[in-house]
Amino acid sequence: MSNSDTTLDKVYRKTDGVIARHIAGELLLVPVSGRVADLQRIYSLDSVPAFIWDRLDGAKALDAIRDEIVAAYEVEPDSAAADLLAFVRELADSALVEPAAEAP
Amino acid sequence: MFWSPSQNNCEEWRGADATRYSLRGETAVDLFQHLLQNGVAVKVRVTGRSMAPFLAAGDVVTIRPADAASLRFGDVVLVRSPHGLPIMHRLIRKLWHPVRGLIVQTHGDAVHIQDDAVDADAVLGRVSEVRRQQDNSSTGWRRNLDSVCWRLVGALLAARQWLRSSTVPASDG
């Protein structure tokens, strides 16, 4: 699946090789390959993207996550969806998440 | 990508981005410790000149989990300094302190002042590999510090610093 196929009906999960660690108010994502963590490729998420990250659990479709965003923040659904899709594509490009099963 | 603040006192929604992150100070120590204690080696870029010419700024080193007891004279080790900062210097001495137990003394190859001695639990890991990329080139080299050759080089460099240093650790006690 290419990232251009990222749509709201898709389900994503965190890649197995990613270690997430909360440090100093930020969520750091560290890609790990072959038991080696490359600290030149650390990503930092503040509380807003971390809200999405926590919900990319391999079970919840992106439209359900969009609904949770709309419930938690004052934001229009279309705007939330656009930001969500862009963010998930960014994570997928960095191999931090990958497509899981389709939503039931 | 800015969304308006929430009316229900939630945090402002500012869109979502994953930012490339540069490790600093105590944050780095926390992450090093978490990864290495869980058996994950870390690959990190060297900054500073205190280990020149053996390590240069920009080199990429692989640090593997290690405890103080397993370290050998001349190893390049990553320790948490008494100030909570990460230091990657060469082991020049291990001592037994009656109160603190095993303590570790490190020294930068290119500096004249030895580091504060640290307790065994401040040892985070040991450098096992160094990679250097030549400037403006795709070529470079790799050193396996576990090899006999580089262990010998490490021991010689440590001996030089050991001879230069005082016989009493800087912060013993």
PDB file of C-alpha atoms in Angstrom:
ATOM      1  CA  MET A   1       0.000   0.000   0.000  1.00  0.00           C
ATOM      2  CA  SER A   2       1.484   3.343  -0.950  1.00  0.00           C
ATOM      3  CA  ASN A   3       0.995   6.302   1.318  1.00  0.00           C
ATOM      4  CA  SER A   4      -1.224   7.931  -1.301  1.00  0.00           C
ATOM      5  CA  ASP A   5      -3.669   5.149  -0.447  1.00  0.00           C
ATOM      6  CA  THR A   6      -3.999   6.416   3.107  1.00  0.00           C
ATOM      7  CA  THR A   7      -7.705   7.004   3.592  1.00  0.00           C
ATOM      8  CA  LEU A   8      -9.953   7.301   6.591  1.00  0.00           C
ATOM      9  CA  ASP A   9     -11.243   3.749   6.326  1.00  0.00           C
ATOM     10  CA  LYS A  10      -7.738   2.319   6.774  1.00  0.00           C
ATOM     11  CA  VAL A  11      -6.292   0.928   9.997  1.00  0.00           C
ATOM     12  CA  TYR A  12      -2.688   1.538  11.001  1.00  0.00           C
ATOM     13  CA  ARG A  13      -0.540   0.065  13.688  1.00  0.00           C
ATOM     14  CA  LYS A  14       2.754   0.997  15.229  1.00  0.00           C
ATOM     15  CA  THR A  15       5.748  -0.699  13.656  1.00  0.00           C
ATOM     16  CA  ASP A  16       7.217  -3.405  15.881  1.00  0.00           C
ATOM     17  CA  GLY A  17      10.659  -1.870  15.895  1.00  0.00           C
ATOM     18  CA  VAL A  18       9.672   1.477  17.376  1.00  0.00           C
ATOM     19  CA  ILE A  19      10.341   2.288  21.033  1.00  0.00           C
ATOM     20  CA  ALA A  20       8.286   5.130  22.485  1.00  0.00           C
ATOM     21  CA  ARG A  21       9.530   6.915  25.554  1.00  0.00           C
ATOM     22  CA  HIS A  22       8.048   9.889  27.411  1.00  0.00           C
ATOM     23  CA  ILE A  23      10.837  12.279  28.385  1.00  0.00           C
ATOM     24  CA  ALA A  24      10.528  15.861  29.581  1.00  0.00           C
ATOM     25  CA  GLY A  25       6.956  16.282  28.392  1.00  0.00           C
ATOM     26  CA  GLU A  26       7.579  14.896  24.940  1.00  0.00           C
ATOM     27  CA  LEU A  27       7.023  11.506  23.414  1.00  0.00           C
ATOM     28  CA  LEU A  28      10.182  10.340  21.681  1.00  0.00           C
ATOM     29  CA  LEU A  29       9.941   7.667  18.996  1.00  0.00           C
ATOM     30  CA  VAL A  30      13.110   5.681  18.375  1.00  0.00           C
ATOM     31  CA  PRO A  31      13.308   3.282  15.426  1.00  0.00           C
ATOM     32  CA  VAL A  32      15.044   0.027  16.378  1.00  0.00           C
ATOM     33  CA  SER A  33      16.412  -2.411  13.813  1.00  0.00           C
ATOM     34  CA  GLY A  34      18.273  -5.594  14.712  1.00  0.00           C
ATOM     35  CA  ARG A  35      18.413  -4.573  18.401  1.00  0.00           C
ATOM     36  CA  VAL A  36      20.172  -1.334  17.468  1.00  0.00           C
ATOM     37  CA  ALA A  37      18.461   2.018  17.984  1.00  0.00           C
ATOM     38  CA  ASP A  38      19.516   4.734  15.581  1.00  0.00           C
ATOM     39  CA  LEU A  39      19.521   7.877  17.691  1.00  0.00           C
ATOM     40  CA  GLN A  40      20.140   9.996  14.633  1.00  0.00           C
ATOM     41  CA  ARG A  41      16.546   9.268  13.623  1.00  0.00           C
ATOM     42  CA  ILE A  42      14.604  10.158  16.735  1.00  0.00           C
ATOM     43  CA  TYR A  43      11.210  11.770  16.360  1.00  0.00           C
ATOM     44  CA  SER A  44       9.571  13.956  18.937  1.00  0.00           C
ATOM     45  CA  LEU A  45       5.819  14.252  19.350  1.00  0.00           C
ATOM     46  CA  ASP A  46       4.242  16.835  21.581  1.00  0.00           C
ATOM     47  CA  SER A  47       0.869  16.224  23.159  1.00  0.00           C
ATOM     48  CA  VAL A  48      -1.253  16.716  20.055  1.00  0.00           C
ATOM     49  CA  PRO A  49       0.410  14.207  17.721  1.00  0.00           C
ATOM     50  CA  ALA A  50       0.933  11.937  20.721  1.00  0.00           C
ATOM     51  CA  PHE A  51      -2.867  11.878  21.060  1.00  0.00           C
ATOM     52  CA  ILE A  52      -3.012  10.317  17.578  1.00  0.00           C
ATOM     53  CA  TRP A  53      -0.026   8.056  18.134  1.00  0.00           C
ATOM     54  CA  ASP A  54      -1.661   6.495  21.190  1.00  0.00           C
ATOM     55  CA  ARG A  55      -4.696   5.577  19.073  1.00  0.00           C
ATOM     56  CA  LEU A  56      -2.874   3.948  16.176  1.00  0.00           C
ATOM     57  CA  ASP A  57      -3.404   0.550  17.730  1.00  0.00           C
ATOM     58  CA  GLY A  58      -4.021  -1.706  14.748  1.00  0.00           C
ATOM     59  CA  ALA A  59      -7.725  -1.957  15.560  1.00  0.00           C
ATOM     60  CA  LYS A  60      -9.178   1.515  15.181  1.00  0.00           C
ATOM     61  CA  ALA A  61      -9.795   2.977  11.708  1.00  0.00           C
ATOM     62  CA  LEU A  62      -8.641   6.487  11.013  1.00  0.00           C
ATOM     63  CA  ASP A  63     -12.191   7.799  10.813  1.00  0.00           C
ATOM     64  CA  ALA A  64     -12.771   6.640  14.391  1.00  0.00           C
ATOM     65  CA  ILE A  65      -9.611   8.449  15.443  1.00  0.00           C
ATOM     66  CA  ARG A  66     -10.811  11.522  13.559  1.00  0.00           C
ATOM     67  CA  ASP A  67     -14.050  11.369  15.575  1.00  0.00           C
ATOM     68  CA  GLU A  68     -12.094  11.203  18.824  1.00  0.00           C
ATOM     69  CA  ILE A  69     -10.074  14.228  17.767  1.00  0.00           C
ATOM     70  CA  VAL A  70     -13.247  16.174  17.008  1.00  0.00           C
ATOM     71  CA  ALA A  71     -14.664  15.191  20.397  1.00  0.00           C
ATOM     72  CA  ALA A  72     -11.527  16.187  22.252  1.00  0.00           C
ATOM     73  CA  TYR A  73     -10.590  19.357  20.405  1.00  0.00           C
ATOM     74  CA  GLU A  74     -12.493  22.167  18.832  1.00  0.00           C
ATOM     75  CA  VAL A  75     -11.782  21.464  15.199  1.00  0.00           C
ATOM     76  CA  GLU A  76     -13.856  20.878  12.094  1.00  0.00           C
ATOM     77  CA  PRO A  77     -14.063  17.228  10.995  1.00  0.00           C
ATOM     78  CA  ASP A  78     -12.659  17.981   7.535  1.00  0.00           C
ATOM     79  CA  SER A  79      -9.718  19.847   8.969  1.00  0.00           C
ATOM     80  CA  ALA A  80      -9.073  17.118  11.539  1.00  0.00           C
ATOM     81  CA  ALA A  81      -9.221  14.482   8.816  1.00  0.00           C
ATOM     82  CA  ALA A  82      -6.778  16.341   6.597  1.00  0.00           C
ATOM     83  CA  ASP A  83      -4.273  16.790   9.416  1.00  0.00           C
ATOM     84  CA  LEU A  84      -4.713  13.207  10.547  1.00  0.00           C
ATOM     85  CA  LEU A  85      -4.089  11.794   7.073  1.00  0.00           C
ATOM     86  CA  ALA A  86      -1.054  13.995   6.547  1.00  0.00           C
ATOM     87  CA  PHE A  87       0.386  12.960   9.898  1.00  0.00           C
ATOM     88  CA  VAL A  88      -0.190   9.245   9.338  1.00  0.00           C
ATOM     89  CA  ARG A  89       1.436   9.481   5.913  1.00  0.00           C
ATOM     90  CA  GLU A  90       4.424  11.189   7.536  1.00  0.00           C
ATOM     91  CA  LEU A  91       4.680   8.424  10.115  1.00  0.00           C
ATOM     92  CA  ALA A  92       4.365   5.759   7.432  1.00  0.00           C
ATOM     93  CA  ASP A  93       7.055   7.432   5.297  1.00  0.00           C
ATOM     94  CA  SER A  94       9.353   7.209   8.315  1.00  0.00           C
ATOM     95  CA  ALA A  95       8.423   3.549   8.889  1.00  0.00           C
ATOM     96  CA  LEU A  96       7.007   4.344  12.301  1.00  0.00           C
ATOM     97  CA  VAL A  97       3.547   2.935  11.456  1.00  0.00           C
ATOM     98  CA  GLU A  98       2.297   0.480   8.895  1.00  0.00           C
ATOM     99  CA  PRO A  99      -1.098  -0.520   7.528  1.00  0.00           C
ATOM    100  CA  ALA A 100      -2.912  -3.157   9.534  1.00  0.00           C
ATOM    101  CA  ALA A 101      -6.147  -4.918   8.729  1.00  0.00           C
ATOM    102  CA  GLU A 102      -9.068  -3.097   7.208  1.00  0.00           C
ATOM    103  CA  ALA A 103     -11.626  -1.713   9.619  1.00  0.00           C
ATOM    104  CA  PRO A 104     -14.282  -4.303  10.474  1.00  0.00           C
TER     105      PRO A 104
ATOM    106  CA  MET B   1      -1.880  23.711  10.048  1.00  0.00           C
ATOM    107  CA  PHE B   2      -3.398  25.425  13.106  1.00  0.00           C
ATOM    108  CA  TRP B   3      -6.637  24.506  14.745  1.00  0.00           C
ATOM    109  CA  SER B   4      -8.427  26.651  17.240  1.00  0.00           C
ATOM    110  CA  PRO B   5      -8.248  26.068  20.978  1.00  0.00           C
ATOM    111  CA  SER B   6     -10.720  23.698  22.471  1.00  0.00           C
ATOM    112  CA  GLN B   7     -13.750  25.059  24.297  1.00  0.00           C
ATOM    113  CA  ASN B   8     -13.710  22.204  26.762  1.00  0.00           C
ATOM    114  CA  ASN B   9     -10.389  23.224  28.267  1.00  0.00           C
ATOM    115  CA  CYS B  10      -8.480  20.637  26.334  1.00  0.00           C
ATOM    116  CA  GLU B  11      -5.137  21.573  24.986  1.00  0.00           C
ATOM    117  CA  GLU B  12      -4.952  23.637  21.835  1.00  0.00           C
ATOM    118  CA  TRP B  13      -5.003  21.552  18.701  1.00  0.00           C
ATOM    119  CA  ARG B  14      -2.028  22.634  16.635  1.00  0.00           C
ATOM    120  CA  GLY B  15      -2.111  20.013  13.971  1.00  0.00           C
ATOM    121  CA  ALA B  16       0.219  17.071  14.091  1.00  0.00           C
ATOM    122  CA  ASP B  17       3.838  16.748  13.072  1.00  0.00           C
ATOM    123  CA  ALA B  18       6.613  14.376  13.921  1.00  0.00           C
ATOM    124  CA  THR B  19       9.703  16.484  14.508  1.00  0.00           C
ATOM    125  CA  ARG B  20      13.199  15.166  13.989  1.00  0.00           C
ATOM    126  CA  TYR B  21      14.817  15.380  17.387  1.00  0.00           C
ATOM    127  CA  SER B  22      18.331  16.131  18.571  1.00  0.00           C
ATOM    128  CA  LEU B  23      19.274  14.592  21.876  1.00  0.00           C
ATOM    129  CA  ARG B  24      20.577  16.871  24.584  1.00  0.00           C
ATOM    130  CA  GLY B  25      21.970  16.454  28.079  1.00  0.00           C
ATOM    131  CA  GLU B  26      19.806  14.746  30.621  1.00  0.00           C
ATOM    132  CA  THR B  27      17.235  13.738  28.020  1.00  0.00           C
ATOM    133  CA  ALA B  28      19.959  11.830  26.237  1.00  0.00           C
ATOM    134  CA  VAL B  29      21.047  10.093  29.433  1.00  0.00           C
ATOM    135  CA  ASP B  30      17.495   8.994  30.187  1.00  0.00           C
ATOM    136  CA  LEU B  31      17.038   7.571  26.709  1.00  0.00           C
ATOM    137  CA  PHE B  32      20.474   5.909  26.608  1.00  0.00           C
ATOM    138  CA  GLN B  33      19.787   4.296  29.949  1.00  0.00           C
ATOM    139  CA  HIS B  34      16.323   3.077  28.972  1.00  0.00           C
ATOM    140  CA  LEU B  35      17.508   1.535  25.707  1.00  0.00           C
ATOM    141  CA  LEU B  36      20.758   0.015  26.934  1.00  0.00           C
ATOM    142  CA  GLN B  37      19.205  -1.440  30.082  1.00  0.00           C
ATOM    143  CA  ASN B  38      16.674  -3.142  27.837  1.00  0.00           C
ATOM    144  CA  GLY B  39      19.434  -4.742  25.802  1.00  0.00           C
ATOM    145  CA  VAL B  40      19.165  -2.399  22.821  1.00  0.00           C
ATOM    146  CA  ALA B  41      22.398  -1.012  21.389  1.00  0.00           C
ATOM    147  CA  VAL B  42      22.369   2.613  20.307  1.00  0.00           C
ATOM    148  CA  LYS B  43      23.931   4.309  17.326  1.00  0.00           C
ATOM    149  CA  VAL B  44      24.735   7.953  17.899  1.00  0.00           C
ATOM    150  CA  ARG B  45      26.763  10.733  16.309  1.00  0.00           C
ATOM    151  CA  VAL B  46      29.781  12.024  18.226  1.00  0.00           C
ATOM    152  CA  THR B  47      30.006  15.667  19.225  1.00  0.00           C
ATOM    153  CA  GLY B  48      32.977  17.419  20.771  1.00  0.00           C
ATOM    154  CA  ARG B  49      36.737  16.894  20.478  1.00  0.00           C
ATOM    155  CA  SER B  50      37.715  15.374  23.792  1.00  0.00           C
ATOM    156  CA  MET B  51      38.471  11.987  22.205  1.00  0.00           C
ATOM    157  CA  ALA B  52      40.279  13.302  19.115  1.00  0.00           C
ATOM    158  CA  PRO B  53      41.792  11.951  16.985  1.00  0.00           C
ATOM    159  CA  PHE B  54      40.412   8.536  17.924  1.00  0.00           C
ATOM    160  CA  LEU B  55      36.867   9.903  17.722  1.00  0.00           C
ATOM    161  CA  ALA B  56      36.010  13.002  15.741  1.00  0.00           C
ATOM    162  CA  ALA B  57      32.877  15.105  15.691  1.00  0.00           C
ATOM    163  CA  GLY B  58      30.527  13.529  13.199  1.00  0.00           C
ATOM    164  CA  ASP B  59      31.685   9.946  13.706  1.00  0.00           C
ATOM    165  CA  VAL B  60      28.870   7.495  14.292  1.00  0.00           C
ATOM    166  CA  VAL B  61      29.462   5.078  17.150  1.00  0.00           C
ATOM    167  CA  THR B  62      27.571   1.996  18.215  1.00  0.00           C
ATOM    168  CA  ILE B  63      27.228   1.662  21.972  1.00  0.00           C
ATOM    169  CA  ARG B  64      26.358  -1.732  23.405  1.00  0.00           C
ATOM    170  CA  PRO B  65      25.029  -2.552  26.867  1.00  0.00           C
ATOM    171  CA  ALA B  66      27.804  -3.184  29.384  1.00  0.00           C
ATOM    172  CA  ASP B  67      28.211  -3.233  33.131  1.00  0.00           C
ATOM    173  CA  ALA B  68      31.163  -1.824  34.993  1.00  0.00           C
ATOM    174  CA  ALA B  69      32.515  -5.230  35.972  1.00  0.00           C
ATOM    175  CA  SER B  70      32.823  -6.310  32.338  1.00  0.00           C
ATOM    176  CA  LEU B  71      34.717  -3.225  31.183  1.00  0.00           C
ATOM    177  CA  ARG B  72      38.371  -3.495  30.283  1.00  0.00           C
ATOM    178  CA  PHE B  73      41.197  -1.020  30.524  1.00  0.00           C
ATOM    179  CA  GLY B  74      41.115   1.149  27.392  1.00  0.00           C
ATOM    180  CA  ASP B  75      37.462   0.625  26.523  1.00  0.00           C
ATOM    181  CA  VAL B  76      35.595   3.711  25.338  1.00  0.00           C
ATOM    182  CA  VAL B  77      32.606   3.860  27.639  1.00  0.00           C
ATOM    183  CA  LEU B  78      29.471   5.928  28.000  1.00  0.00           C
ATOM    184  CA  VAL B  79      28.849   7.057  31.559  1.00  0.00           C
ATOM    185  CA  ARG B  80      26.456   9.379  33.328  1.00  0.00           C
ATOM    186  CA  SER B  81      28.551  12.141  34.849  1.00  0.00           C
ATOM    187  CA  PRO B  82      27.895  13.317  38.423  1.00  0.00           C
ATOM    188  CA  HIS B  83      26.171  16.291  36.761  1.00  0.00           C
ATOM    189  CA  GLY B  84      23.769  13.971  34.958  1.00  0.00           C
ATOM    190  CA  LEU B  85      25.282  14.437  31.510  1.00  0.00           C
ATOM    191  CA  PRO B  86      26.474  11.746  29.122  1.00  0.00           C
ATOM    192  CA  ILE B  87      30.240  11.409  28.716  1.00  0.00           C
ATOM    193  CA  MET B  88      31.951   9.085  26.242  1.00  0.00           C
ATOM    194  CA  HIS B  89      35.563   8.719  27.321  1.00  0.00           C
ATOM    195  CA  ARG B  90      38.184   6.036  27.781  1.00  0.00           C
ATOM    196  CA  LEU B  91      38.355   3.833  30.862  1.00  0.00           C
ATOM    197  CA  ILE B  92      41.707   4.302  32.581  1.00  0.00           C
ATOM    198  CA  ARG B  93      41.045   2.791  35.992  1.00  0.00           C
ATOM    199  CA  LYS B  94      38.625   0.691  38.010  1.00  0.00           C
ATOM    200  CA  LEU B  95      38.895   0.918  41.769  1.00  0.00           C
ATOM    201  CA  TRP B  96      37.210  -0.580  44.775  1.00  0.00           C
ATOM    202  CA  HIS B  97      35.971   2.040  47.202  1.00  0.00           C
ATOM    203  CA  PRO B  98      35.071   0.890  50.739  1.00  0.00           C
ATOM    204  CA  VAL B  99      31.789   2.826  50.708  1.00  0.00           C
ATOM    205  CA  ARG B 100      30.873   3.249  47.062  1.00  0.00           C
ATOM    206  CA  GLY B 101      32.019  -0.165  45.885  1.00  0.00           C
ATOM    207  CA  LEU B 102      33.326  -0.388  42.345  1.00  0.00           C
ATOM    208  CA  ILE B 103      34.088   3.016  40.845  1.00  0.00           C
ATOM    209  CA  VAL B 104      35.136   3.835  37.317  1.00  0.00           C
ATOM    210  CA  GLN B 105      37.621   6.446  36.202  1.00  0.00           C
ATOM    211  CA  THR B 106      37.502   7.764  32.643  1.00  0.00           C
ATOM    212  CA  HIS B 107      39.649  10.241  30.764  1.00  0.00           C
ATOM    213  CA  GLY B 108      39.288  11.907  27.372  1.00  0.00           C
ATOM    214  CA  ASP B 109      42.166  11.155  25.001  1.00  0.00           C
ATOM    215  CA  ALA B 110      42.565  14.826  24.104  1.00  0.00           C
ATOM    216  CA  VAL B 111      42.116  16.482  27.475  1.00  0.00           C
ATOM    217  CA  HIS B 112      44.521  16.906  30.370  1.00  0.00           C
ATOM    218  CA  ILE B 113      42.051  16.673  33.217  1.00  0.00           C
ATOM    219  CA  GLN B 114      40.596  13.363  34.210  1.00  0.00           C
ATOM    220  CA  ASP B 115      36.867  12.997  34.662  1.00  0.00           C
ATOM    221  CA  ASP B 116      35.165  12.647  37.998  1.00  0.00           C
ATOM    222  CA  ALA B 117      35.103   9.007  39.019  1.00  0.00           C
ATOM    223  CA  VAL B 118      31.617   7.533  38.827  1.00  0.00           C
ATOM    224  CA  ASP B 119      29.894   4.657  40.546  1.00  0.00           C
ATOM    225  CA  ALA B 120      29.338   1.397  38.715  1.00  0.00           C
ATOM    226  CA  ASP B 121      25.662   2.156  38.149  1.00  0.00           C
ATOM    227  CA  ALA B 122      26.596   5.261  36.167  1.00  0.00           C
ATOM    228  CA  VAL B 123      28.087   3.091  33.432  1.00  0.00           C
ATOM    229  CA  LEU B 124      25.635   3.071  30.545  1.00  0.00           C
ATOM    230  CA  GLY B 125      27.466   1.166  27.835  1.00  0.00           C
ATOM    231  CA  ARG B 126      30.615   0.515  25.853  1.00  0.00           C
ATOM    232  CA  VAL B 127      31.475   1.694  22.341  1.00  0.00           C
ATOM    233  CA  SER B 128      31.917  -1.306  20.054  1.00  0.00           C
ATOM    234  CA  GLU B 129      32.136   0.278  16.634  1.00  0.00           C
ATOM    235  CA  VAL B 130      33.152   3.565  15.062  1.00  0.00           C
ATOM    236  CA  ARG B 131      32.206   4.673  11.558  1.00  0.00           C
ATOM    237  CA  ARG B 132      33.650   7.742   9.893  1.00  0.00           C
ATOM    238  CA  GLN B 133      32.425   9.233   6.662  1.00  0.00           C
ATOM    239  CA  GLN B 134      34.986  11.164   4.638  1.00  0.00           C
ATOM    240  CA  ASP B 135      33.999  14.747   3.882  1.00  0.00           C
ATOM    241  CA  ASN B 136      32.066  15.231   0.653  1.00  0.00           C
ATOM    242  CA  SER B 137      32.465  11.582  -0.188  1.00  0.00           C
ATOM    243  CA  SER B 138      30.548   8.362   0.102  1.00  0.00           C
ATOM    244  CA  THR B 139      33.698   6.590   1.280  1.00  0.00           C
ATOM    245  CA  GLY B 140      34.731   6.044   4.868  1.00  0.00           C
ATOM    246  CA  TRP B 141      35.930   3.435   7.280  1.00  0.00           C
ATOM    247  CA  ARG B 142      34.708   1.308  10.146  1.00  0.00           C
ATOM    248  CA  ARG B 143      36.581   0.240  13.277  1.00  0.00           C
ATOM    249  CA  ASN B 144      35.540  -2.784  15.286  1.00  0.00           C
ATOM    250  CA  LEU B 145      36.678  -1.882  18.792  1.00  0.00           C
ATOM    251  CA  ASP B 146      36.124  -5.472  19.930  1.00  0.00           C
ATOM    252  CA  SER B 147      38.989  -6.631  17.721  1.00  0.00           C
ATOM    253  CA  VAL B 148      42.322  -7.490  19.306  1.00  0.00           C
ATOM    254  CA  CYS B 149      44.033  -4.744  17.324  1.00  0.00           C
ATOM    255  CA  TRP B 150      41.772  -1.948  18.476  1.00  0.00           C
ATOM    256  CA  ARG B 151      41.657  -3.245  22.033  1.00  0.00           C
ATOM    257  CA  LEU B 152      45.453  -2.994  22.051  1.00  0.00           C
ATOM    258  CA  VAL B 153      45.321   0.551  20.676  1.00  0.00           C
ATOM    259  CA  GLY B 154      42.745   1.434  23.316  1.00  0.00           C
ATOM    260  CA  ALA B 155      44.912   0.005  26.071  1.00  0.00           C
ATOM    261  CA  LEU B 156      47.941   1.985  24.874  1.00  0.00           C
ATOM    262  CA  LEU B 157      45.951   5.222  24.756  1.00  0.00           C
ATOM    263  CA  ALA B 158      44.558   4.521  28.209  1.00  0.00           C
ATOM    264  CA  ALA B 159      48.045   3.788  29.552  1.00  0.00           C
ATOM    265  CA  ARG B 160      49.269   7.132  28.267  1.00  0.00           C
ATOM    266  CA  GLN B 161      46.473   8.969  30.056  1.00  0.00           C
ATOM    267  CA  TRP B 162      46.836   6.821  33.154  1.00  0.00           C
ATOM    268  CA  LEU B 163      50.502   7.774  33.401  1.00  0.00           C
ATOM    269  CA  ARG B 164      49.631  11.447  32.989  1.00  0.00           C
ATOM    270  CA  SER B 165      46.869  11.432  35.555  1.00  0.00           C
ATOM    271  CA  SER B 166      47.211  11.485  39.279  1.00  0.00           C
ATOM    272  CA  THR B 167      46.872   8.225  41.113  1.00  0.00           C
ATOM    273  CA  VAL B 168      43.872   9.457  43.091  1.00  0.00           C
ATOM    274  CA  PRO B 169      40.486   9.738  41.334  1.00  0.00           C
ATOM    275  CA  ALA B 170      39.216  13.311  41.078  1.00  0.00           C
ATOM    276  CA  SER B 171      36.075  12.799  43.109  1.00  0.00           C
ATOM    277  CA  ASP B 172      36.913   9.730  45.146  1.00  0.00           C
ATOM    278  CA  GLY B 173      34.588  10.085  48.071  1.00  0.00           C
TER     279      GLY B 173
END
